[in-house]
CSV table of C-alpha atoms in Angstrom, one decimal:
chain,number,residue,atom,x,y,z
A,1,MET,CA,-41.1,172.9,131.7
A,2,THR,CA,-42.4,176.4,132.0
A,3,MET,CA,-45.0,177.6,134.5
A,4,THR,CA,-47.6,178.0,131.7
A,5,ASP,CA,-47.3,174.3,130.9
A,6,ASP,CA,-48.2,173.4,134.5
A,7,LEU,CA,-51.9,172.8,134.8
A,8,TYR,CA,-51.7,172.0,138.5
A,9,PRO,CA,-49.1,174.3,140.1
A,10,SER,CA,-48.3,173.7,143.7
A,11,ARG,CA,-45.4,174.6,146.1
A,12,VAL,CA,-44.4,177.5,143.9
A,13,GLY,CA,-44.5,180.2,146.5
A,14,GLY,CA,-47.4,182.5,147.4
A,15,GLY,CA,-50.6,181.5,149.1
A,16,GLU,CA,-52.5,178.3,149.1
A,17,GLN,CA,-55.6,178.0,146.9
A,18,ILE,CA,-58.2,175.6,145.6
A,19,ILE,CA,-58.4,175.3,141.9
A,20,PRO,CA,-60.7,173.2,139.7
A,21,ARG,CA,-59.8,169.8,138.3
A,22,LEU,CA,-59.2,169.9,134.6
A,23,ASP,CA,-59.1,166.1,133.8
A,24,PRO,CA,-61.9,163.6,133.7
A,25,VAL,CA,-62.4,161.2,136.6
A,26,ILE,CA,-63.2,158.2,134.4
A,27,HIS,CA,-61.1,157.9,131.2
A,28,GLY,CA,-62.6,154.8,129.6
A,29,PRO,CA,-65.7,154.4,127.4
A,30,ALA,CA,-69.2,153.6,128.6
A,31,PRO,CA,-69.5,150.1,130.1
A,32,SER,CA,-70.5,147.2,127.9
A,33,GLY,CA,-71.7,143.7,128.8
A,34,GLU,CA,-68.1,142.5,129.2
A,35,SER,CA,-66.9,145.4,131.4
A,36,PRO,CA,-65.9,144.5,134.9
A,37,LEU,CA,-67.5,147.6,136.4
A,38,ASP,CA,-71.1,148.5,135.7
A,39,ARG,CA,-72.8,151.9,135.3
A,40,ASP,CA,-73.7,152.2,139.0
A,41,GLN,CA,-70.1,151.5,140.1
A,42,LEU,CA,-68.7,154.0,137.6
A,43,ASP,CA,-71.2,156.6,138.8
A,44,CYS,CA,-70.1,156.0,142.4
A,45,TYR,CA,-66.5,156.4,141.5
A,46,GLU,CA,-67.2,159.5,139.5
A,47,GLN,CA,-69.1,161.1,142.4
A,48,ASN,CA,-67.1,159.8,145.4
A,49,GLY,CA,-63.6,159.1,144.1
A,50,TYR,CA,-63.4,155.5,145.4
A,51,LEU,CA,-64.9,152.0,145.3
A,52,VAL,CA,-64.9,149.2,147.9
A,53,PHE,CA,-65.1,145.5,147.0
A,54,PRO,CA,-65.8,143.5,150.2
A,55,ASP,CA,-64.4,140.0,150.5
A,56,LEU,CA,-62.9,140.1,147.0
A,57,LEU,CA,-59.7,138.2,147.6
A,58,PRO,CA,-59.7,136.6,151.1
A,59,GLU,CA,-57.7,133.6,149.9
A,60,LEU,CA,-54.7,135.8,149.3
A,61,VAL,CA,-54.5,137.3,152.8
A,62,GLU,CA,-52.5,134.7,154.7
A,63,PRO,CA,-49.9,134.1,151.9
A,64,LEU,CA,-49.3,137.8,151.5
A,65,GLN,CA,-48.9,138.3,155.2
A,66,ALA,CA,-46.3,135.6,155.4
A,67,ASP,CA,-44.4,137.0,152.4
A,68,ILE,CA,-44.5,140.5,154.0
A,69,GLN,CA,-43.0,139.1,157.1
A,70,ARG,CA,-40.1,137.7,155.0
A,71,LEU,CA,-39.6,141.1,153.4
A,72,ARG,CA,-39.3,142.8,156.8
A,73,THR,CA,-36.3,140.6,157.5
A,74,GLU,CA,-34.7,140.4,154.0
A,75,LEU,CA,-34.9,144.1,153.3
A,76,ARG,CA,-33.6,145.3,156.7
A,77,GLY,CA,-31.3,148.3,156.3
A,78,ARG,CA,-32.5,149.2,152.8
A,79,GLU,CA,-34.1,152.5,151.8
A,80,GLU,CA,-37.3,150.8,150.8
A,81,LEU,CA,-38.1,150.2,154.5
A,82,VAL,CA,-39.3,153.4,156.2
A,83,ARG,CA,-39.6,153.8,159.9
A,84,GLU,CA,-42.1,155.6,162.0
A,85,PRO,CA,-41.6,159.4,162.6
A,86,GLN,CA,-40.8,158.7,166.2
A,87,GLY,CA,-39.2,155.4,167.1
A,88,ASP,CA,-38.0,152.5,165.0
A,89,GLY,CA,-41.3,150.8,164.2
A,90,LEU,CA,-42.0,149.8,160.6
A,91,ARG,CA,-44.2,152.3,158.8
A,92,THR,CA,-43.9,151.4,155.1
A,93,ILE,CA,-42.3,148.8,152.8
A,94,PHE,CA,-41.9,150.4,149.4
A,95,ASN,CA,-41.6,148.5,146.1
A,96,PRO,CA,-42.6,145.1,147.4
A,97,CYS,CA,-43.6,144.0,143.9
A,98,ARG,CA,-39.9,143.9,143.0
A,99,PHE,CA,-39.2,141.4,145.8
A,100,SER,CA,-42.4,139.4,146.0
A,101,PRO,CA,-44.0,137.5,143.1
A,102,GLN,CA,-47.1,137.0,145.3
A,103,ILE,CA,-47.6,140.8,145.7
A,104,ASP,CA,-46.8,141.4,142.1
A,105,GLY,CA,-49.3,138.8,141.2
A,106,LEU,CA,-52.0,140.4,143.3
A,107,PHE,CA,-51.8,143.6,141.3
A,108,ARG,CA,-52.0,141.7,138.0
A,109,HIS,CA,-54.9,139.6,139.2
A,110,PRO,CA,-57.8,139.1,136.8
A,111,LYS,CA,-60.2,140.5,139.4
A,112,VAL,CA,-58.1,143.7,139.8
A,113,LEU,CA,-56.3,144.7,136.6
A,114,PRO,CA,-59.3,144.8,134.2
A,115,MET,CA,-61.1,147.3,136.6
A,116,VAL,CA,-58.1,149.5,136.6
A,117,ARG,CA,-57.8,149.5,132.9
A,118,GLN,CA,-61.4,150.4,132.5
A,119,LEU,CA,-61.2,153.4,134.9
A,120,LEU,CA,-58.0,154.7,133.3
A,121,GLY,CA,-59.1,153.9,129.7
A,122,SER,CA,-55.7,152.5,128.6
A,123,ASP,CA,-53.0,150.0,129.4
A,124,VAL,CA,-51.3,150.8,132.7
A,125,TYR,CA,-48.0,150.2,134.4
A,126,LEU,CA,-47.2,149.6,138.1
A,127,MET,CA,-45.8,153.0,139.1
A,128,GLN,CA,-45.4,152.3,142.8
A,129,SER,CA,-46.2,149.6,145.3
A,130,ARG,CA,-46.0,149.6,149.1
A,131,VAL,CA,-47.1,148.0,152.3
A,132,ASN,CA,-48.5,150.4,154.9
A,133,ASN,CA,-48.1,149.0,158.4
A,134,LYS,CA,-49.8,150.3,161.6
A,135,PRO,CA,-48.9,148.2,164.7
A,136,ALA,CA,-51.3,148.1,167.6
A,137,PHE,CA,-51.1,151.2,169.9
A,138,ARG,CA,-48.0,152.6,168.0
A,139,GLY,CA,-49.0,153.1,164.4
A,140,ARG,CA,-48.8,156.8,163.5
A,141,SER,CA,-51.1,159.0,161.4
A,142,PHE,CA,-50.8,160.2,157.8
A,143,ALA,CA,-51.8,163.8,157.2
A,144,TRP,CA,-54.5,164.9,154.8
A,145,HIS,CA,-53.1,165.0,151.2
A,146,SER,CA,-53.7,164.3,147.6
A,147,ASP,CA,-51.3,161.7,146.1
A,148,PHE,CA,-51.4,163.4,142.8
A,149,GLU,CA,-50.0,166.6,144.3
A,150,THR,CA,-46.8,164.8,145.3
A,151,TRP,CA,-46.6,162.7,142.2
A,152,HIS,CA,-47.0,165.9,140.1
A,153,VAL,CA,-44.6,168.1,142.0
A,154,GLU,CA,-41.9,165.6,142.9
A,155,ASP,CA,-42.2,162.9,140.1
A,156,GLY,CA,-43.5,164.9,137.1
A,157,MET,CA,-46.9,163.1,136.6
A,158,PRO,CA,-48.5,165.5,134.2
A,159,ARG,CA,-52.3,164.7,134.4
A,160,MET,CA,-54.8,163.0,136.8
A,161,ARG,CA,-54.9,159.7,135.1
A,162,ALA,CA,-53.8,157.3,137.9
A,163,LEU,CA,-55.3,155.5,140.9
A,164,THR,CA,-54.3,153.3,143.8
A,165,ALA,CA,-55.7,149.8,144.5
A,166,TRP,CA,-55.2,148.3,147.9
A,167,LEU,CA,-56.0,145.1,149.8
A,168,MET,CA,-56.9,144.9,153.5
A,169,LEU,CA,-54.7,142.2,155.2
A,170,ASN,CA,-56.5,142.4,158.5
A,171,GLU,CA,-59.7,144.0,159.6
A,172,ASN,CA,-59.8,147.8,159.1
A,173,SER,CA,-62.1,149.2,161.9
A,174,HIS,CA,-63.0,152.6,163.1
A,175,TYR,CA,-60.4,152.2,165.8
A,176,ASN,CA,-57.1,151.0,164.3
A,177,GLY,CA,-56.2,153.9,162.1
A,178,PRO,CA,-58.4,153.3,159.0
A,179,LEU,CA,-58.1,155.4,155.8
A,180,TYR,CA,-60.2,158.5,156.0
A,181,VAL,CA,-61.4,160.0,152.7
A,182,ILE,CA,-63.4,163.0,151.7
A,183,PRO,CA,-65.9,161.9,148.9
A,184,GLY,CA,-66.0,164.5,146.1
A,185,SER,CA,-62.7,166.1,147.0
A,186,HIS,CA,-61.0,164.6,144.0
A,187,LYS,CA,-62.8,167.2,141.8
A,188,LEU,CA,-60.8,169.9,143.4
A,189,TYR,CA,-57.0,170.5,143.5
A,190,VAL,CA,-55.2,172.1,146.4
A,191,SER,CA,-52.3,174.2,145.3
A,192,CYS,CA,-50.2,174.1,148.5
A,193,ARG,CA,-47.7,176.5,150.0
A,194,GLY,CA,-44.0,176.0,150.3
A,195,ARG,CA,-41.3,174.8,148.0
A,196,THR,CA,-39.8,171.3,147.7
A,197,GLY,CA,-36.4,170.9,149.3
A,198,GLU,CA,-33.5,168.7,148.3
A,199,ASP,CA,-34.4,165.0,148.7
A,200,ASN,CA,-37.6,165.9,150.5
A,201,TYR,CA,-38.8,162.3,150.3
A,202,LYS,CA,-36.3,161.2,153.0
A,203,SER,CA,-38.3,163.1,155.6
A,204,SER,CA,-41.7,163.1,154.0
A,205,LEU,CA,-42.0,159.3,153.9
A,206,ARG,CA,-41.8,159.3,157.6
A,207,GLN,CA,-43.9,162.4,158.3
A,208,GLN,CA,-45.3,164.5,155.4
A,209,THR,CA,-45.4,168.3,155.9
A,210,LEU,CA,-45.2,169.7,152.3
A,211,GLY,CA,-48.2,169.0,150.2
A,212,VAL,CA,-50.5,169.0,153.3
A,213,PRO,CA,-53.4,171.5,153.0
A,214,GLU,CA,-53.7,174.1,155.7
A,215,PRO,CA,-56.5,174.0,158.3
A,216,ASP,CA,-58.4,176.9,156.6
A,217,THR,CA,-58.3,175.1,153.3
A,218,MET,CA,-59.6,171.9,154.9
A,219,ARG,CA,-62.4,173.8,156.6
A,220,GLU,CA,-63.5,175.1,153.2
A,221,ILE,CA,-63.4,171.7,151.6
A,222,LEU,CA,-65.3,170.1,154.5
A,223,ARG,CA,-68.0,172.8,154.6
A,224,GLU,CA,-70.1,170.8,152.2
A,225,ARG,CA,-68.4,167.4,152.4
A,226,GLU,CA,-68.1,164.7,155.0
A,227,ILE,CA,-65.2,162.5,156.1
A,228,HIS,CA,-65.8,158.7,155.5
A,229,ALA,CA,-63.8,156.0,157.2
A,230,ILE,CA,-63.1,153.0,154.9
A,231,THR,CA,-63.5,149.9,156.9
A,232,GLY,CA,-63.8,146.2,156.0
A,233,LYS,CA,-62.7,142.6,156.6
A,234,PRO,CA,-59.4,141.1,155.4
A,235,GLY,CA,-59.5,140.5,151.6
A,236,THR,CA,-61.5,143.7,150.9
A,237,LEU,CA,-60.2,145.6,147.9
A,238,VAL,CA,-60.3,149.4,147.6
A,239,ILE,CA,-59.7,151.6,144.6
A,240,HIS,CA,-59.2,155.3,145.1
A,241,GLU,CA,-58.6,158.1,142.6
A,242,CYS,CA,-55.2,159.8,142.5
A,243,ASN,CA,-56.5,163.2,143.6
A,244,LEU,CA,-58.8,162.1,146.4
A,245,LEU,CA,-58.0,163.8,149.7
A,246,HIS,CA,-57.2,161.2,152.3
A,247,GLY,CA,-55.3,160.6,155.5
A,248,SER,CA,-55.5,158.4,158.5
A,249,PRO,CA,-55.3,158.7,162.3
A,250,ASP,CA,-53.0,157.0,164.8
A,251,ASN,CA,-53.8,153.4,165.7
A,252,ILE,CA,-54.6,153.6,169.4
A,253,SER,CA,-56.3,150.2,169.4
A,254,GLY,CA,-55.0,146.8,170.3
A,255,ASP,CA,-55.4,145.6,166.7
A,256,PRO,CA,-52.8,146.1,163.9
A,257,ARG,CA,-53.7,147.4,160.5
A,258,GLN,CA,-51.8,146.4,157.4
A,259,VAL,CA,-52.6,147.0,153.8
A,260,VAL,CA,-50.8,146.3,150.5
A,261,MET,CA,-51.1,148.9,147.8
A,262,CYS,CA,-50.2,149.6,144.2
A,263,VAL,CA,-50.3,152.8,142.1
A,264,TYR,CA,-51.3,152.3,138.5
A,265,ASN,CA,-50.6,155.1,136.0
A,266,SER,CA,-51.8,155.2,132.4
A,267,VAL,CA,-49.1,154.5,129.9
A,268,GLU,CA,-50.4,157.6,128.2
A,269,ASN,CA,-49.5,159.7,131.3
A,270,LYS,CA,-45.8,159.0,131.6
A,271,PRO,CA,-43.9,161.4,134.0
A,272,VAL,CA,-41.9,164.3,132.6
A,273,ALA,CA,-39.4,166.4,134.6
A,274,PRO,CA,-40.7,167.2,138.1
A,275,TYR,CA,-42.9,170.4,138.2
A,276,GLY,CA,-41.6,171.5,141.6
A,277,ALA,CA,-38.4,169.6,142.5
A,278,ALA,CA,-34.8,169.6,141.2
A,279,ARG,CA,-34.9,165.9,140.2
A,280,PRO,CA,-37.3,163.0,140.3
A,281,ARG,CA,-37.5,160.8,143.3
A,282,PRO,CA,-35.8,157.3,143.2
A,283,ALA,CA,-37.3,154.6,141.1
A,284,PHE,CA,-38.6,152.7,144.1
A,285,LEU,CA,-41.0,155.5,144.6
A,286,SER,CA,-41.8,156.2,140.9
A,287,SER,CA,-40.9,153.4,138.5
A,288,ARG,CA,-39.3,154.2,135.2
A,289,ASP,CA,-40.4,150.9,133.8
A,290,TYR,CA,-43.4,151.7,131.6
A,291,THR,CA,-44.1,148.2,130.4
A,292,PRO,CA,-47.9,147.6,130.3
A,293,ALA,CA,-49.0,145.4,133.1
A,294,ALA,CA,-50.4,142.0,131.9
A,295,VAL,CA,-53.0,139.9,133.8
A,296,ALA,CA,-51.2,137.1,135.7
């Protein structure tokens, strides 16, 4: 892959810069009477880069929580369990769809998968799944970043034709480390400084430093944009676009925050060789199974 083939260069040396997005936000056709998302919802996603569906699947919360507790025990010692940057607290469980039919079924649910297909305009596959866990008082922050920047540089995702859907498993409040997003930031791309080291994921999953925009870049982006906190009750579903800048603060409250997430990539956007790393990350971070997801 030559540099001229890379539409979204990042971590290639030199200074950091903001460059325009070259891909559409919505890849599907105009909504019809049978479309799960209407025109207003599509316009909101186009403009802001995310959608929130309050109280969409509350009946799944308790079964999923119970299964995640099982995974914490059964997967102990595996690479899929990632600990906090300081201490031994659980930060993330990766690839839970492989080990949990309940979680896999959530992301093939008839209330979820058709919306994803509509936004991406094609069949999709489950590229990555994870549980993000922020225990009370001890859950640590996630720095500002674009998911696409990492997936492009380290996994070889060529274009911005992916998204993340996630379900709140307990209340996400302003105080327990909710997801912060910058509406409209998905229409820009931050080409970050630095170069990707060998097996960067082994440290970045605990605390990301590469692919994190610098303060001056963030000031420029926030000059005409605001930070929004995504809050809601258990059972709330959120969809956010792959290039939306987001992060989250420490959880300094007495309430835990846990969400279960899935990255969907278009089957027409299969990864190639990484654009800024020696080799792709392991399959538990970027699946090589491109089988189109079917509604459960």
